[in-house]
Coordinates of C-alpha atoms in Angstrom, one line a residue:
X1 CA 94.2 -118.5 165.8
X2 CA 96.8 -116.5 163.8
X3 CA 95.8 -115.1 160.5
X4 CA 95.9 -117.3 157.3
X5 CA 99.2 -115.9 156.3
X6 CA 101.2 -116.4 159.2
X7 CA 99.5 -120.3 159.4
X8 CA 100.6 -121.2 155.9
X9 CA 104.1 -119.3 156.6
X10 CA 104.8 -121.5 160.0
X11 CA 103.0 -124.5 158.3
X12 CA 105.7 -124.5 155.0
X13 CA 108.8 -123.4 158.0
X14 CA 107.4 -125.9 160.3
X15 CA 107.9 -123.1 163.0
X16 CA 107.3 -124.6 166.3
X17 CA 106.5 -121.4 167.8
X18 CA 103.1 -122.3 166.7
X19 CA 102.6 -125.7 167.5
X20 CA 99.2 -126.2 169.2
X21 CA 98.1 -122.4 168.0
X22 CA 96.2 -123.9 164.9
X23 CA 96.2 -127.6 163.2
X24 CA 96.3 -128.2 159.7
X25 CA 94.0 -130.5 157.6
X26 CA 94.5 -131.6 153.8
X27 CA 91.7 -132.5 151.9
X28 CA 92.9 -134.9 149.7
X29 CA 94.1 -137.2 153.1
X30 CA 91.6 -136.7 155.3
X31 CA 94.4 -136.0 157.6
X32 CA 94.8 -133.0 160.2
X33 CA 98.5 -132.4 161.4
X34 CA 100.7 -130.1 163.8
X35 CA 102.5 -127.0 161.8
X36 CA 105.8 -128.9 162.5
X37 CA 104.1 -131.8 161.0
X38 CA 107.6 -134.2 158.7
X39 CA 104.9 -134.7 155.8
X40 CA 105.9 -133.1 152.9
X41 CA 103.7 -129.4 152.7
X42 CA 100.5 -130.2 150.9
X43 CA 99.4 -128.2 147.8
X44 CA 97.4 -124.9 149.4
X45 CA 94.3 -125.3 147.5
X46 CA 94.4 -128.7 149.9
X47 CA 94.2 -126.9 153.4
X48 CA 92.4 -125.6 155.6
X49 CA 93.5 -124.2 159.2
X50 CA 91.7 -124.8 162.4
X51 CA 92.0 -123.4 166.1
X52 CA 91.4 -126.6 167.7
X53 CA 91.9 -130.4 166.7
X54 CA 88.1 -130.8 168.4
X55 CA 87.3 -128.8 165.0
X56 CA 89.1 -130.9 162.5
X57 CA 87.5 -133.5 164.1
X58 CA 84.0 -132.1 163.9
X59 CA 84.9 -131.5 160.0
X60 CA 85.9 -134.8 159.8
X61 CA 89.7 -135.4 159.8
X62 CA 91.6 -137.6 161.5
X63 CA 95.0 -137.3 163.4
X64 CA 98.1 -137.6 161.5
X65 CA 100.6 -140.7 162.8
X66 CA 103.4 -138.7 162.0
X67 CA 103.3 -135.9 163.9
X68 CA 100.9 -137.1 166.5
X69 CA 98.3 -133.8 167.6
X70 CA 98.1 -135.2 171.1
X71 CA 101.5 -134.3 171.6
X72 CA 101.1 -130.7 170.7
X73 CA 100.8 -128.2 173.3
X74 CA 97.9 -126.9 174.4
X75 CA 96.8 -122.9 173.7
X76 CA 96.5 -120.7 176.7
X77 CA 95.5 -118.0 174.8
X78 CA 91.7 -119.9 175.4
X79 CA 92.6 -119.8 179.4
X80 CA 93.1 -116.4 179.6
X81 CA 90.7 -113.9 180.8
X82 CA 87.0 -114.2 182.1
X83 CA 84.5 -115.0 179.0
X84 CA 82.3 -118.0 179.4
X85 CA 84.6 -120.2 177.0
X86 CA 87.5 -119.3 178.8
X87 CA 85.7 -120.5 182.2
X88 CA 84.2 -123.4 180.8
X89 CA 86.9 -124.7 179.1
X90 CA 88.9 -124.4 182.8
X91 CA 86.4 -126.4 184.0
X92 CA 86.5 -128.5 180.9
X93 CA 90.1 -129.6 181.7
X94 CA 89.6 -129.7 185.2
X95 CA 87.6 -133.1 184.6
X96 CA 83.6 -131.6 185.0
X97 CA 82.5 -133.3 182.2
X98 CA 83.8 -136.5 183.2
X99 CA 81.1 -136.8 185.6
X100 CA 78.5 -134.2 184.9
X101 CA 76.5 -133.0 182.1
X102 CA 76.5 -129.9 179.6
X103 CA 73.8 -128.6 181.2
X104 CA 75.8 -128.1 184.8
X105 CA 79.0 -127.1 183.2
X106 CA 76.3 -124.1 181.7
X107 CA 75.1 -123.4 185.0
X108 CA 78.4 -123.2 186.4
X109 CA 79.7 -120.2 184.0
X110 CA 76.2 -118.8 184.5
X111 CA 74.6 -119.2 180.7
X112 CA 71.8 -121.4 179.4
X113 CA 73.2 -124.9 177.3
X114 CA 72.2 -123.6 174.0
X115 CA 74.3 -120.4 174.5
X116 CA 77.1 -122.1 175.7
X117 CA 77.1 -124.5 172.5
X118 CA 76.7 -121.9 170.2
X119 CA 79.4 -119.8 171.6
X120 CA 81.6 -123.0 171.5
X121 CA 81.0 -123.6 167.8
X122 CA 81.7 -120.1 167.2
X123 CA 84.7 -119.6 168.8
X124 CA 86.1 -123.3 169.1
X125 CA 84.6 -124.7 166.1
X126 CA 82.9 -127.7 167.8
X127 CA 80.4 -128.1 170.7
X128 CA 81.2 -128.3 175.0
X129 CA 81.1 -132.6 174.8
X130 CA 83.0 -132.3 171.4
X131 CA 85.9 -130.8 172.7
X132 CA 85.6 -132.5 176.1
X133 CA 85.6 -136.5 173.8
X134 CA 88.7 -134.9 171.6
X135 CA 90.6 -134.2 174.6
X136 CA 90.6 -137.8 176.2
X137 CA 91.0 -139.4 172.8
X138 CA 94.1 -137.7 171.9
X139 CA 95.2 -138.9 175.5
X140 CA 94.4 -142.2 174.6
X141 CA 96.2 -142.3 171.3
X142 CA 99.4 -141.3 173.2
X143 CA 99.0 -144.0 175.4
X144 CA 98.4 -146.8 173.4
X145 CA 101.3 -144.8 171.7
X146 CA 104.0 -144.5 173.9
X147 CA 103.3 -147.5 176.7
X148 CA 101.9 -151.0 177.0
X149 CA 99.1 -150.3 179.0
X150 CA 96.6 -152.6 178.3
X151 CA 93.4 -151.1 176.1
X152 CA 91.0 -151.6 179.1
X153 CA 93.1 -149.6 181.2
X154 CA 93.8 -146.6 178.5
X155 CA 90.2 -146.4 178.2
X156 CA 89.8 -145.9 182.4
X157 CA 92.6 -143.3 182.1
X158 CA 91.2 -141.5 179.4
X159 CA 87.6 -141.7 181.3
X160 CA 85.4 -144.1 179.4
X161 CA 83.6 -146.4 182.0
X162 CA 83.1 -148.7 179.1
X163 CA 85.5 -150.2 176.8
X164 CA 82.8 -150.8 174.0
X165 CA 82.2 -147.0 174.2
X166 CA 86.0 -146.1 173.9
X167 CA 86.3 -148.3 170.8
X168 CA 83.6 -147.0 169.0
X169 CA 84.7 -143.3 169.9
X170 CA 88.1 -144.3 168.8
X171 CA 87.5 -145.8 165.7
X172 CA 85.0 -143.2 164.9
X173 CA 87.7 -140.1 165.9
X174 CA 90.9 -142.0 164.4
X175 CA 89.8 -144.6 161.2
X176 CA 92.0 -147.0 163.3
X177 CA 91.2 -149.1 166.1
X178 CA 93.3 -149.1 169.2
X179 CA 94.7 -152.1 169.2
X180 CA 96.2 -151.3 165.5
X181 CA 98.9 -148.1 167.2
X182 CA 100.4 -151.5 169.0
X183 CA 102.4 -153.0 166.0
X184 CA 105.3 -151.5 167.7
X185 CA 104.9 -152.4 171.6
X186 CA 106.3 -150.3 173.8
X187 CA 108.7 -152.1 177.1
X188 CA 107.0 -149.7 180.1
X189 CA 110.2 -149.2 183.2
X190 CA 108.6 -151.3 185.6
X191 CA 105.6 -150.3 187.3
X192 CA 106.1 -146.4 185.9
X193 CA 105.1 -145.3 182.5
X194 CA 106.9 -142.8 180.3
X195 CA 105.1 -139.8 178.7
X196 CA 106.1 -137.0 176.2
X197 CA 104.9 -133.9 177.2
X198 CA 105.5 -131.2 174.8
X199 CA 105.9 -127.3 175.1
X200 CA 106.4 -124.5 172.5
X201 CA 109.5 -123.2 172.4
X202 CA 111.6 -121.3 174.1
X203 CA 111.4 -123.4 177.3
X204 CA 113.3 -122.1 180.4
X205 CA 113.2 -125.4 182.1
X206 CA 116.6 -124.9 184.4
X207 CA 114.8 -121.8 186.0
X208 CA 111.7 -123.2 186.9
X209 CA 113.9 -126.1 188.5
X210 CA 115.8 -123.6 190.6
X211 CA 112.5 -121.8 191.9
X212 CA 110.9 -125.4 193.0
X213 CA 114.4 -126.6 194.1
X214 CA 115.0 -123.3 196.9
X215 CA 111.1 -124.5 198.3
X216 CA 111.2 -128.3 197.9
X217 CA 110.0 -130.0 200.6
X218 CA 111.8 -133.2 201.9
X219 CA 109.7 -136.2 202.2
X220 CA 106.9 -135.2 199.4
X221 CA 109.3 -133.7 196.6
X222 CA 112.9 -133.8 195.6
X223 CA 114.4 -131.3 192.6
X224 CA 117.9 -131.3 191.3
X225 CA 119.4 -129.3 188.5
X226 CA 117.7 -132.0 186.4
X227 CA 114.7 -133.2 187.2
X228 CA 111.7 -132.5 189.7
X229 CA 110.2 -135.7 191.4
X230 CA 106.7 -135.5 194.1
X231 CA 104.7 -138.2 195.6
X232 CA 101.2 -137.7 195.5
X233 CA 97.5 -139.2 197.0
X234 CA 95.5 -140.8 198.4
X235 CA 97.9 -142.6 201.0
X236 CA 96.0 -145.9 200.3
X237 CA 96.9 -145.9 196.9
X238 CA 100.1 -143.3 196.6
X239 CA 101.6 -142.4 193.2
X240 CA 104.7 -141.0 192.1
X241 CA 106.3 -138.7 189.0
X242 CA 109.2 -137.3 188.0
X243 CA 109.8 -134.6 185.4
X244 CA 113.2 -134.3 182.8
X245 CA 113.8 -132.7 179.8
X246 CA 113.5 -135.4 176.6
X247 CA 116.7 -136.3 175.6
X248 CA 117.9 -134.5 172.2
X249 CA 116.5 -131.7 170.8
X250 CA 112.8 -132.5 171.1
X251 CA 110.3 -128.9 172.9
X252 CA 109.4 -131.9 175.7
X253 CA 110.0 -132.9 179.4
X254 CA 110.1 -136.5 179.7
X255 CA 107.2 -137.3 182.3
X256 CA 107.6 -140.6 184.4
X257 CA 104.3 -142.0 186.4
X258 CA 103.1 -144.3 188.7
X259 CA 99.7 -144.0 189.6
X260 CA 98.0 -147.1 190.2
X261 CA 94.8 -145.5 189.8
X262 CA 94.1 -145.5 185.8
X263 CA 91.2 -142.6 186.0
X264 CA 93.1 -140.0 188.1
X265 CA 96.1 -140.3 185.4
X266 CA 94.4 -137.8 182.6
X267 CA 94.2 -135.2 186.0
X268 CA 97.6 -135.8 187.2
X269 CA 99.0 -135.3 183.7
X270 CA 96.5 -132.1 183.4
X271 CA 98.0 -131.1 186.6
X272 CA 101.7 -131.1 185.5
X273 CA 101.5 -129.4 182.7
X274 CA 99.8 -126.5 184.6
X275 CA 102.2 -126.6 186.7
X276 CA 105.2 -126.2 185.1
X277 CA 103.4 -123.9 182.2
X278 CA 103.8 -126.4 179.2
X279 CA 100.8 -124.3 177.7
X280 CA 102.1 -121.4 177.6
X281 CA 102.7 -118.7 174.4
X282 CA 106.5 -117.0 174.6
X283 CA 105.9 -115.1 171.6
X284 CA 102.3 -113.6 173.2
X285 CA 103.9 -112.9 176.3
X286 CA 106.9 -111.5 175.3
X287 CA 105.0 -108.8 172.6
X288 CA 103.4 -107.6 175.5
X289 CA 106.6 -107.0 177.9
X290 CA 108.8 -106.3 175.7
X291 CA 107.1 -102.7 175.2
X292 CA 108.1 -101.6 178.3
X293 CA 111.8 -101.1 176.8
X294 CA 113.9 -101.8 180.0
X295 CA 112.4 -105.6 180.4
X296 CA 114.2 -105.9 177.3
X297 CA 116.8 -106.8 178.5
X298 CA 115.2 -109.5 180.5
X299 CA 113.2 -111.2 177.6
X300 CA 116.5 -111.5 176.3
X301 CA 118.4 -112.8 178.8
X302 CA 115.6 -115.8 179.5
X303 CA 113.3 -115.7 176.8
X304 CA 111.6 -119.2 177.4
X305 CA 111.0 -117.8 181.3
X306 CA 107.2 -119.8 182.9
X307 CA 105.4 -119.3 185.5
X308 CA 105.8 -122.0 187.9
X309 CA 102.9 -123.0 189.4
X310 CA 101.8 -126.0 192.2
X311 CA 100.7 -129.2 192.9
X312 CA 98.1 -128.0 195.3
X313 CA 96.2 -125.4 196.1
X314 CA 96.0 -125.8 200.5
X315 CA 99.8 -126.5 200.3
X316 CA 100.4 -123.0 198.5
X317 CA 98.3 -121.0 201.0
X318 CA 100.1 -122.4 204.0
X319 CA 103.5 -121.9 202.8
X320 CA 102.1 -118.4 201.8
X321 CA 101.5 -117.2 204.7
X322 CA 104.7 -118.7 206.1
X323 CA 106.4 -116.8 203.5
X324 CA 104.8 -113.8 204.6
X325 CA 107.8 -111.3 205.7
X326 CA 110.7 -113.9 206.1
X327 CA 112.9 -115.1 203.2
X328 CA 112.7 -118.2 200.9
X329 CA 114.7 -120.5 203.5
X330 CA 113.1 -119.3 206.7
X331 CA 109.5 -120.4 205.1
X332 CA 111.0 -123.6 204.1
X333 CA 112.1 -124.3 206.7
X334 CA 108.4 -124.0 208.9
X335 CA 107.1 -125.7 206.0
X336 CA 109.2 -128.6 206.5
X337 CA 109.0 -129.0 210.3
X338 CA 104.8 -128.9 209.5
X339 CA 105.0 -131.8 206.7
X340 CA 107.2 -133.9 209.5
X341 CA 104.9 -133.1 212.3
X342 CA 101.2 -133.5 210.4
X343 CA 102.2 -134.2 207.0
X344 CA 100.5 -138.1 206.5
X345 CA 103.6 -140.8 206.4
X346 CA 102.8 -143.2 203.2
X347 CA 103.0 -147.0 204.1
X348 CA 106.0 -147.3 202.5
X349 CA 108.4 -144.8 200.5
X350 CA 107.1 -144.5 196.3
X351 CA 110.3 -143.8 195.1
X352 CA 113.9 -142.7 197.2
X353 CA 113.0 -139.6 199.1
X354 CA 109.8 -139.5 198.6
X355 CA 107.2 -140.7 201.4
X356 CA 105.1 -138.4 203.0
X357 CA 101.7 -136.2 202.0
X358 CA 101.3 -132.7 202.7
X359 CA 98.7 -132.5 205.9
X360 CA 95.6 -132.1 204.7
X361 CA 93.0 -129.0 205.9
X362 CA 91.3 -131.3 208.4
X363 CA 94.9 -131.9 210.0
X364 CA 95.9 -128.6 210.1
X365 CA 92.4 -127.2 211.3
X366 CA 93.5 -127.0 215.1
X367 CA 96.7 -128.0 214.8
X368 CA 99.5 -126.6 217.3
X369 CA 102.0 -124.8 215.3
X370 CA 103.6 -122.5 217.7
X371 CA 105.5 -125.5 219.3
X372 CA 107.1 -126.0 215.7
X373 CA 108.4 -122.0 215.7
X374 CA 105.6 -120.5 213.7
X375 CA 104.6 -117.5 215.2
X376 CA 101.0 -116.8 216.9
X377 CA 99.3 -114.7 214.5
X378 CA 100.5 -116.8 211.5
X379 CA 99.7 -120.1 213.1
X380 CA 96.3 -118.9 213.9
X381 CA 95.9 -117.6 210.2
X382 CA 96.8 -121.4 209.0
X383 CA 94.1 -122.5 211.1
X384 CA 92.0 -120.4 209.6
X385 CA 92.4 -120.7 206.2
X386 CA 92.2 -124.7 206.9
X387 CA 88.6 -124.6 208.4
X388 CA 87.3 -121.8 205.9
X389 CA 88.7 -124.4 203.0
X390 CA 87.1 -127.1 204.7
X391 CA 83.7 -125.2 205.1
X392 CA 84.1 -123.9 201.4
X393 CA 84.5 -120.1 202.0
X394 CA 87.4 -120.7 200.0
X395 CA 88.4 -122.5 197.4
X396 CA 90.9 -123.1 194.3
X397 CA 88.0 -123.1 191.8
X398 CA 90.2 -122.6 188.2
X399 CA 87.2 -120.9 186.7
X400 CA 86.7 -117.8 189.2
X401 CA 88.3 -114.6 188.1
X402 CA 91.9 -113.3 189.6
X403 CA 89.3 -110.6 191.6
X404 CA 86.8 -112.6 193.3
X405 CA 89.5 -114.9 194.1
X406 CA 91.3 -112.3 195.6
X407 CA 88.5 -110.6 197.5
X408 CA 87.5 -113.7 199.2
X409 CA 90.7 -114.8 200.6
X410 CA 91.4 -111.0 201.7
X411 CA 88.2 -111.7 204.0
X412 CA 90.1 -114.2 205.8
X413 CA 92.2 -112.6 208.7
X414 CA 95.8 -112.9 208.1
X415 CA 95.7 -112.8 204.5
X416 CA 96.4 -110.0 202.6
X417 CA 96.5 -109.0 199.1
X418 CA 100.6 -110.0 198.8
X419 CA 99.5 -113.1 199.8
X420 CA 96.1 -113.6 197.8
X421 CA 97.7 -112.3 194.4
X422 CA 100.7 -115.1 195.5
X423 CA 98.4 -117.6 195.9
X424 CA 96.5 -116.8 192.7
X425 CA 100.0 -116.8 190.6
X426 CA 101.3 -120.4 192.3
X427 CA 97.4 -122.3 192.8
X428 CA 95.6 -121.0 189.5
X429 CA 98.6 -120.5 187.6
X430 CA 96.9 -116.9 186.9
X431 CA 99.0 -115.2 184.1
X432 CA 98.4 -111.6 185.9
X433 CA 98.4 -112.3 190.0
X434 CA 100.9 -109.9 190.9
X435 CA 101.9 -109.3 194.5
X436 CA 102.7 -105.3 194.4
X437 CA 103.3 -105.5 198.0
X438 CA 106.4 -108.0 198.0
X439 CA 109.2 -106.0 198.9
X440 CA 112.1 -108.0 196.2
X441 CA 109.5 -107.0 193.8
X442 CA 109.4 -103.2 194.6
X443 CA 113.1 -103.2 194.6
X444 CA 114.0 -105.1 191.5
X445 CA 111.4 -102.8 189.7
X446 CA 113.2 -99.6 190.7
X447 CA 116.8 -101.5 189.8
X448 CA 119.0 -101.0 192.2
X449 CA 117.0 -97.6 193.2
X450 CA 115.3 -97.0 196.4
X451 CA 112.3 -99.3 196.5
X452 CA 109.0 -98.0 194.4
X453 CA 106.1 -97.4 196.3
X454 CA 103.3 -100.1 195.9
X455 CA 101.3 -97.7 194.1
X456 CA 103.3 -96.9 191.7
X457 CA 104.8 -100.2 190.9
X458 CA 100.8 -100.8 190.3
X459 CA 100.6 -98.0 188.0
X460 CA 103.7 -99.5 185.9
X461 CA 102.4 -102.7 186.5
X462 CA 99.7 -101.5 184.1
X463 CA 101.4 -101.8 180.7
X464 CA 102.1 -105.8 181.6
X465 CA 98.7 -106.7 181.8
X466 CA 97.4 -109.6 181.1
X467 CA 100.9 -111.2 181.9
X468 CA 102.0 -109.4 185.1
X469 CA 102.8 -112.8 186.5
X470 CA 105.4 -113.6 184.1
X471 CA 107.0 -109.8 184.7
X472 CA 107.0 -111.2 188.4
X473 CA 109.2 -114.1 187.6
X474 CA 111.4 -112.0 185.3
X475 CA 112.1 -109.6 188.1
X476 CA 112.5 -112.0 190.9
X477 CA 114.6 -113.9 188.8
X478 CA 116.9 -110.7 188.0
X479 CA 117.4 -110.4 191.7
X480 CA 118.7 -113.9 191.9
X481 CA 121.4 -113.2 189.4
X482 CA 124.7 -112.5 190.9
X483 CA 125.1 -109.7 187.9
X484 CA 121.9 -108.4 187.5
X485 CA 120.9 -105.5 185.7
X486 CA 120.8 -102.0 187.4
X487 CA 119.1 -100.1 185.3
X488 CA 115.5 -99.3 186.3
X489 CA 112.7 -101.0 185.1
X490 CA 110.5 -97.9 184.4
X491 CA 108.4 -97.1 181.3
X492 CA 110.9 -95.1 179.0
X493 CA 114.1 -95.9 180.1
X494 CA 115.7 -96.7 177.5
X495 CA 117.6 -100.4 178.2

């Protein structure tokens, strides 16, 4: 959390720079609220900062209806790096409490329960199950917020089995019970609901559009300069969404969702805003960068510049290694032939364009690529990676650190560490994967020079750390500029 001084400065500016970095709670209310909260600043003898609303809770505030904390964006800064709280909370978001205890999450980031509670307290402010009940409240409260689901189904989505149990929690959380938020009834469009998912900003939304756009695949997504749309499973009971900015000035993408399964929708939410980096801190990132002086003039050019990440982990390895010393189109285009060949065909199209699955690891396990213009030793490294994901020598596990990650996919013939580190920046979102190897890379870093060496784009690479990935995207992205920069990007050159 940022010091006292710089909360009670963005709390009176209502600087949304640090929405979702800390909450604010007034004693005389009994209210917690975002720092760009409309409510007239409290007195300061009145406040108190927290790092997480699962704290103000645990003190015993309730959300503000104003500014609404489940719309604030969530803090990365918690998902970064390998402590046990940073892996547990992974998990934590990934769903593992939904359907297993404290005492597994413990075992699974290797410390006993009563460690693992303490060291939530401590840092968080409130206990593992505390945090994990906060987080599928405040989901709640936005949808009996911003749709007309009915309260039987919000409390599915945000994963109470029982409805008794979600009202109690909710009263208990909020002072309110649910059915009060629906004196103003929201009209749902059709059989789709309509979310507000909101990021800190700057948000460089019209870059991450053109990086999905150049490796959409036909039949399971479709991006324009406005908007990026995916089907998504199982085929029996197929969703759809579709991402836009929020219309006016509001730091949110507009979110619309069709998933006729109620307790996959906190997941598929979780998902997209993983993957299109809604989380992340641009003033965090950009300190770090920016002391390198030459990717100065980068930060400036795109300052709200994310790290795009995927909708699934398989689908990133395959198109990985089809990437794998061809360009952008040429892997598309392998890619595509694959999804029309294996990829599973949905009973009926979700939305225009959309109506296919990417093939699955048990499809692709023997599956004969050559005939589709994929060459031997990639098709056979496909294959491979399907069967060792199906027998678990490999996985997507979000709690397992950017080098054991690495070092097991490396085992794998045909995968390297270009491709590993690649995989780690799209599948885990990892803020510092960084593919030394890729070629664009080597060249953009030397700018306009004769390409560095691996090594010693390493070595610069160093000073970037832990946000390599996002020094990735800056320098791919200068290469796509028809006037880029030619100055090199080397520690002291002066930009």
């Amino acid at each position: 959390m940022p010091d006292p001084q710089t909360c009670e400065r963005a709390r009176l500016s209502r600087d949304a720079r640090f929405d979702g970095l800390f909450f604010i709670a007034v004693a005389s209310t009994g209210i917690y609220c975002r720092p760009v909260c409309p409510a007239p600043p409290a007195k300061p003898a009145n406040v108190r900062f927290f790092s997480t609303a699962a704290a103000a809770v645990a003190a015993g505030f309730r959300p503000c209806l104003r500014c609404r904390p489940e719309l604030a964006p969530g803090n990365a800064a918690w998902q970064r790096g390998e402590h046990v709280v940073t892996r547990a909370l992974t998990l934590i978001e990934g769903g593992l409490l939904q359907d297993c205890s404290v005492e597994e999450l413990a075992q699974r980031v290797g410390v006993g329960t009563r460690q693992l509670r303490r060291l939530f307290v401590e840092r968080l402010g409130a206990p593992p199950i505390d945090v994990h009940t906060t987080r599928r409240l405040l989901f709640a409260k936005q949808l009996l917020t911003e749709t007309s689901m009915p309260i039987t189904a919000v409390a599915l989505a945000s994963g109470f089995g029982s409805l008794r149990r979600f009202n109690a929690a909710f009263v208990h959380a909020n002072r309110i019970a649910p059915r009060a938020l629906r004196r103003h009834p929201h009209t749902d469009n059709g059989d789709s609901l309509n979310l507000r998912l909101s990021y800190r900003p700057p948000y460089d939304f019209a870059s991450l559009l053109a990086f999905l756009r150049g490796r959409a695949l036909p039949g399971i997504e479709a991006v324009d300069d406005e908007s990026y749309a995916r089907a998504f499973g199982p085929a029996d009971a197929p969703g759809w969404l579709r991402l836009s900015a929020w219309p006016g000035q509001e730091h949110a993408l507009r979110l619309q969702l069709h998933c006729p399964q109620p307790g996959r929708m906190l997941a598929v939410v979780t998902r997209i805003r993983r993957m299109f980096d809604l989380d992340a801190d641009p003033q965090a990132i950009g300190v770090v960068l920016q002391a390198t002086p030459s990717m100065r003039p980068l930060l400036r050019k795109r300052p709200g510049l994310r790290l795009p990440g995927s909708w699934d982990g398989f689908e990133v390895a395959v198109r990985a290694i089809l990437g794998q010393q061809v360009s952008v189109a040429a892997a598309r285009t392998l890619a595509s032939r694959i999804v029309q060949r294996y990829g599973e065909p949905l009973p009926m199209p979700v939305a225009p364009g959309l109506e296919r699955l990417f093939p699955s690891p048990a499809m692709l396990a023997d599956a004969d690529l050559r005939s589709l213009g994929v060459t031997s030793a990639r098709a056979e490294s496909i294959r491979g990676v399907a069967r060792a994901v199906l027998d678990g020598r490999v996985d997507f596990r979000a709690e397992q650190s950017l080098d054991e990650f690495v070092r097991r996919w490396i085992a794998l013939p045909g995968i390297g560490e270009w491709t590993a580190h690649y995989m780690a920046m799209r599948a885990l979102s990892h803020p510092d994967a960084f593919p030394a190897a890729d070629l664009i890379l080597r060249r953009a870093a030397a700018g306009g020079e004769e390409a560095l060496g691996t090594r010693a784009l390493t070595t610069l690479a160093e000073a970037w750390r832990p946000w390599r990935a996002y020094a990735v995207m800056h320098l791919w992205r200068s290469m796509s500029e028809p006037a880029r920069a030619t100055r090199a990007i080397r520690t002291g050159v002066t930009a």
